[in-house]
XYZ file of C-alpha atoms in Angstrom:
315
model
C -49.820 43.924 -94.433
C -46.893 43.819 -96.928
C -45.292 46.674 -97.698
C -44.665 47.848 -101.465
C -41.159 48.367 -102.371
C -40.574 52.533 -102.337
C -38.067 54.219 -104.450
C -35.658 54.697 -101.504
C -36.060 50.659 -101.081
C -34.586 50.277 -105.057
C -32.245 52.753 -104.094
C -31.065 50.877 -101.022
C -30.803 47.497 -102.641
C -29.005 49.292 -105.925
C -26.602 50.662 -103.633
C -26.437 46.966 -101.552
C -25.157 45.395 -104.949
C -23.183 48.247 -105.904
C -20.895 48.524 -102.830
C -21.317 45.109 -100.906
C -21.939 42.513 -103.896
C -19.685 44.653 -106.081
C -21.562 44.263 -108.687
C -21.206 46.218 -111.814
C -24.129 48.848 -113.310
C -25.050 46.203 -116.076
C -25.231 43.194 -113.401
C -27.643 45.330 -111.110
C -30.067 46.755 -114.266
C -30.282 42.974 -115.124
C -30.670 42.096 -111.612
C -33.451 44.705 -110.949
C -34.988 44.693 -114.129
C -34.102 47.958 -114.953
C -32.611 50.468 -117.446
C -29.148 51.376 -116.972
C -29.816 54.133 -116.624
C -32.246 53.886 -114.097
C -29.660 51.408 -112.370
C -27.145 54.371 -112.450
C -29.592 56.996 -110.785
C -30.781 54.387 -108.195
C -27.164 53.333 -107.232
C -26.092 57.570 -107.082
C -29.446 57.889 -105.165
C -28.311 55.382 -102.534
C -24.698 57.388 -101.959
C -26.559 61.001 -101.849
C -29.562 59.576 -99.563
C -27.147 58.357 -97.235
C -28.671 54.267 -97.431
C -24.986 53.549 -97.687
C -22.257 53.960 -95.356
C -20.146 51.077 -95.623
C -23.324 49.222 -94.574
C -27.013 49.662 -95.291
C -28.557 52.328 -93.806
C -32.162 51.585 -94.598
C -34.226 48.238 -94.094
C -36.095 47.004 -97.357
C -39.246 46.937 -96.693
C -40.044 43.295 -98.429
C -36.645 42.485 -95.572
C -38.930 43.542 -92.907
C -42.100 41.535 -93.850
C -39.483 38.478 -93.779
C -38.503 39.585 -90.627
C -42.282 39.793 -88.858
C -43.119 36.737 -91.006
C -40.298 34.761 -89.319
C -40.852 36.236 -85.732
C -44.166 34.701 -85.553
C -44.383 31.176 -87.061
C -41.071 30.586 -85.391
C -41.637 32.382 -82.071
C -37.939 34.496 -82.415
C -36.151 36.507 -80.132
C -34.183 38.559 -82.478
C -34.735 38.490 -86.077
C -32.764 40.006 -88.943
C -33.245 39.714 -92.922
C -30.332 40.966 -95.459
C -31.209 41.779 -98.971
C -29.801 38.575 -101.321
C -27.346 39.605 -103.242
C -28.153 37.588 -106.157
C -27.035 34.063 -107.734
C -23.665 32.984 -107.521
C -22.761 34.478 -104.565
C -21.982 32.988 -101.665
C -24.951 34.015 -99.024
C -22.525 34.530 -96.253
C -21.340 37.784 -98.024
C -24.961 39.067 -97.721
C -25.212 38.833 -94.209
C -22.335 39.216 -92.843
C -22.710 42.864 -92.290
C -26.470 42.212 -90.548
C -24.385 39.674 -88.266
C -21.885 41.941 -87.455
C -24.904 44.762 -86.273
C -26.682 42.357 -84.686
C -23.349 41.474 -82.539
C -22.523 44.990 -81.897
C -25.978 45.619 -80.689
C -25.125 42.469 -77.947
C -22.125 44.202 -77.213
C -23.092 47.478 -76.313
C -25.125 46.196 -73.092
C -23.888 47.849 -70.081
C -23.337 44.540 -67.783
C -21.013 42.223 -68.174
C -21.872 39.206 -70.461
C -20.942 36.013 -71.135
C -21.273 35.761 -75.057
C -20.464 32.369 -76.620
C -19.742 31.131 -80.134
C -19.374 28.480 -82.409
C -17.521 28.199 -85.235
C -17.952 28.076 -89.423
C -17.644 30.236 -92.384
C -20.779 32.596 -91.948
C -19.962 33.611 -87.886
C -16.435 33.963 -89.228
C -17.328 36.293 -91.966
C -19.766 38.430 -89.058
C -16.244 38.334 -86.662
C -14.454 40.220 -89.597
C -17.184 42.506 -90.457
C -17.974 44.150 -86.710
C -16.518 46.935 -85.758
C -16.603 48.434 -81.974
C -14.060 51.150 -80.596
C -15.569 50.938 -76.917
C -13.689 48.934 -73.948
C -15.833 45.688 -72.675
C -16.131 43.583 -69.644
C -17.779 40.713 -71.738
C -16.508 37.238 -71.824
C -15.774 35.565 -75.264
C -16.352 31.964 -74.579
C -16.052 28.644 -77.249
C -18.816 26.185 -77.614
C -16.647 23.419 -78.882
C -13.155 22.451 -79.344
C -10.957 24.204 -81.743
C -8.303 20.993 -82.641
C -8.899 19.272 -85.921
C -8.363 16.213 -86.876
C -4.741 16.278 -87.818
C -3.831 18.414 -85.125
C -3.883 21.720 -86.408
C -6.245 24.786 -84.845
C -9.871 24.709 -87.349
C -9.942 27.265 -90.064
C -12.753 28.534 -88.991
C -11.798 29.979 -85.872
C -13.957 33.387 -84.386
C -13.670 33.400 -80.965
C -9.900 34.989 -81.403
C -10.658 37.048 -83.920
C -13.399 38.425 -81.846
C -11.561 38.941 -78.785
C -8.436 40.521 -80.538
C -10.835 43.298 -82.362
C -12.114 43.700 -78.799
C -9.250 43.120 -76.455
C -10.906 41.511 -74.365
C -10.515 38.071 -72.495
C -11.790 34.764 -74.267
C -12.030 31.288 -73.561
C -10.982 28.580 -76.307
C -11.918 25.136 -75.945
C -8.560 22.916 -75.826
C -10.113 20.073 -77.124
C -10.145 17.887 -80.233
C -13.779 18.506 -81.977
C -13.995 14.988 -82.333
C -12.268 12.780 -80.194
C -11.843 9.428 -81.783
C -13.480 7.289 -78.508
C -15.376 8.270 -75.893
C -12.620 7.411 -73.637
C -10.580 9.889 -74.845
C -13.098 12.653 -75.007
C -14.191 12.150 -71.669
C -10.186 12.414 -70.405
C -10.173 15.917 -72.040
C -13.803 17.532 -70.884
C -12.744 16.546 -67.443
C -9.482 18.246 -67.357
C -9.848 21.366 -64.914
C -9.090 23.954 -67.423
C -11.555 22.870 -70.148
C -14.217 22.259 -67.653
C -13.988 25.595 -66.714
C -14.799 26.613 -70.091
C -17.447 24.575 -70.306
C -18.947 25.294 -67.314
C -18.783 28.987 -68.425
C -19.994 28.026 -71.651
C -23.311 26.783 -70.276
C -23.918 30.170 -68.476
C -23.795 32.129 -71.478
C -25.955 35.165 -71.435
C -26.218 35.172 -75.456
C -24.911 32.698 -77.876
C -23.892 32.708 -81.761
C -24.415 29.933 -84.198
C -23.865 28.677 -87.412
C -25.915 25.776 -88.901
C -24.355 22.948 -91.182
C -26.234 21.281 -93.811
C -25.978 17.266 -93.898
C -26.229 16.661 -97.898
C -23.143 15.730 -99.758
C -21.746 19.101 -99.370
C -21.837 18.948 -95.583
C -18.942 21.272 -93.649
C -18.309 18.086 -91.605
C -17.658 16.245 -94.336
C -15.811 18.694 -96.075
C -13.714 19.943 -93.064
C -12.651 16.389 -92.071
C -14.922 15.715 -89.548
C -16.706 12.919 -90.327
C -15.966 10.281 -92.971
C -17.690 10.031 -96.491
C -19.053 6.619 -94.558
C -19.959 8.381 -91.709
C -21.884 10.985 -93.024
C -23.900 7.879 -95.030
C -25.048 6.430 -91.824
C -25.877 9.701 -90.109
C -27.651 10.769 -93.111
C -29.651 7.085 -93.102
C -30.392 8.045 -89.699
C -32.580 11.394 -90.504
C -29.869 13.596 -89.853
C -30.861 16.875 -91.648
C -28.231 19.667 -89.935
C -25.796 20.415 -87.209
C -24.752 22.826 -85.057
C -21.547 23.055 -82.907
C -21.121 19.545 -84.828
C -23.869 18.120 -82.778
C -25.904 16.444 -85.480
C -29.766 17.139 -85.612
C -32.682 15.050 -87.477
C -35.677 17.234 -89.261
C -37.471 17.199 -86.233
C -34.598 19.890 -84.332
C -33.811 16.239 -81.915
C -30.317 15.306 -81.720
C -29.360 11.938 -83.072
C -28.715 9.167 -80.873
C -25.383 8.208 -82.667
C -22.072 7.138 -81.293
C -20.869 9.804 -83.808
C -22.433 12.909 -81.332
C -20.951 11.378 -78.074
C -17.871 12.191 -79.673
C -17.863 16.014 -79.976
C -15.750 18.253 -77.588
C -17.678 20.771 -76.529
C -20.863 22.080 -75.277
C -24.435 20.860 -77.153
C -26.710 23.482 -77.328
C -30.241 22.293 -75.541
C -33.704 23.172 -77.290
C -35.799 25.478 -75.599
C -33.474 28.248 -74.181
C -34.667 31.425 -72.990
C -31.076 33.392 -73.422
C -30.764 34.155 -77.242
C -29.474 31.580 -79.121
C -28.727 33.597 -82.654
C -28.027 31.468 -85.998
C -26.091 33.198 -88.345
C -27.296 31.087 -91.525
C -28.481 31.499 -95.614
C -28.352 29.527 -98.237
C -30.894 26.817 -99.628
C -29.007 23.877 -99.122
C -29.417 24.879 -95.627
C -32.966 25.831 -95.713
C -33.952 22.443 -94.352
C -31.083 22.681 -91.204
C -32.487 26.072 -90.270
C -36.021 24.950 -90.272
C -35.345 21.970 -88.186
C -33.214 24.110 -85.366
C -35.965 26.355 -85.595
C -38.936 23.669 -85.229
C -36.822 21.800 -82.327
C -36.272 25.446 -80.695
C -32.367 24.883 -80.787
C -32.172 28.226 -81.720
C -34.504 31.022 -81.242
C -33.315 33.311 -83.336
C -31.725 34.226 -86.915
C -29.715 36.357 -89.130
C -30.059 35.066 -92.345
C -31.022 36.573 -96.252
C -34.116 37.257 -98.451
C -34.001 33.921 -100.369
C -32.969 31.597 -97.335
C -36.126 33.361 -95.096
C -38.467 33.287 -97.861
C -37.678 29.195 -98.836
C -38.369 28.980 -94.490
C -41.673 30.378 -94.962
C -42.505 28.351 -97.800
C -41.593 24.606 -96.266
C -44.123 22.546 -95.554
């Protein structure tokens, strides 16, 4: 049954705008349809309450809905919503700060873990938004190679930033991302090193994602990784996402394309039972997540309002 937004839920999203979104008293009014005024009382409200403490405090109840909603067509493990924060801005801002909770909540388990990542702009947003002061035994591992195409280290990096917040040991991948022949990518993933990443890659007792649209914005395209041809024939193809630059059709199956045998790194394979966590929002990605979701590549989410509620509304 849904549950009707309280006062202490306008409060709490107020406040979310206020401090995270920094938006100003006017923008929120106009955001919430609101006085103000009202905007004022609702954003001092949030502060006094105590919804706000660098993050929120208290889940929107229309969040949680999303949240149940989510669980149960798609079968999720873990499942967290973030209030939008409105046009304009760039969803990774909005749940960042989810992300980060949800990672601190892995990171707290007593046993060691192996935790592994991939890479992009939304899981390196969540690396510089956790905080944890407590020693670890876990192991930060790398899903795929962290060597562009020119040479230089991606700029999307987490794994280090991870492990230097946490001093704690981590495992790059010292590959290319994309080798340019399969000769050459199968040199590097059997060097002893690198297969020892992988093959502690594989075992991971948790995993983070992000997911990559495949439209004419795509983060492989735009990062260097594929071609503007390329990307034409993988998008001819079906493609419709990626993750870990393994390139997915609508269906969550990965596409039999000379362009996946070349990625350096470790493919994430449907139907895990470890958590497999996507750290995603947006609606140019809406159709990525939903296919990852369908193909059970990843079982469960972070993402926002807007991105969850577009997911519940595809056919």
């Amino acid at each position: 049954m849904s549950v009707e937004p309280s006062l202490q839920d306008e409060a709490a999203r107020a406040g979310w705008l206020y401090y995270v979104a920094g938006m100003t008293q006017d923008q929120i009014a106009t955001e919430l349809g609101v006085s103000r005024q009202r905007a004022q009382r609702l954003v001092s409200r949030a502060m006094t309450e105590g919804l706000i403490h660098v993050r929120l405090n208290h889940q929107i109840g229309a969040c949680l809905d999303l949240e149940a909603a989510l669980t149960d067509r798609f079968h999720l493990t873990r499942c967290r919503v973030a209030p939008s924060l409105g046009a304009g801005v760039d969803p990774a801002r909005a749940i960042a700060p989810a992300a980060a909770a949800e990672l601190e909540r892995v990171l707290r388990a007593t046993e060691p873990l192996v935790i592994a990542f991939g890479t992009g702009r939304a899981l390196r947003a969540m690396a510089e938004q956790f905080t944890f002061a407590e020693p670890v035994k876990h192991r930060i591992v790398s899903l795929l190679g962290n060597i562009a195409p020119d040479g230089s280290a991606t700029l999307y990096d987490v794994i280090s930033r991870i492990a230097e917040k946490l001093k704690a040991t981590y495992y790059p991948m010292p590959v290319p991302v994309i080798s340019d022949t399969p000769e050459e990518r199968e040199f590097f993933m059997h060097l002893r090193p690198v297969r020892t990443v992988f093959n502690l890659a594989r075992q991971a007792d948790v995993t983070f994602v992000g997911v990559g649209q495949m439209g004419p914005d795509a983060p492989l395209a735009l990062d260097g990784f594929v071609t503007p041809e390329t990307l034409r024939e993988l998008q001819a193809q079906g493609s419709v996402g990626e993750i870990g630059s393994w390139v997915f059709d609508a269906d969550g199956r990965y596409i039999d394309s000379p362009r996946n045998a070349l990625v350096g790194g470790v493919r994430v394979e449907p139907g895990q039972t470890q958590p497999v966590i996507a750290v995603a929002a947006g609606r140019a990605k809406v159709p990525a997540i939903r296919a990852a979701l369908t193909g059970r590549i990843i079982n469960g989410l972070v993402t926002d309002e807007n991105t969850a509620a577009a997911l519940l509304q595809a056919d």
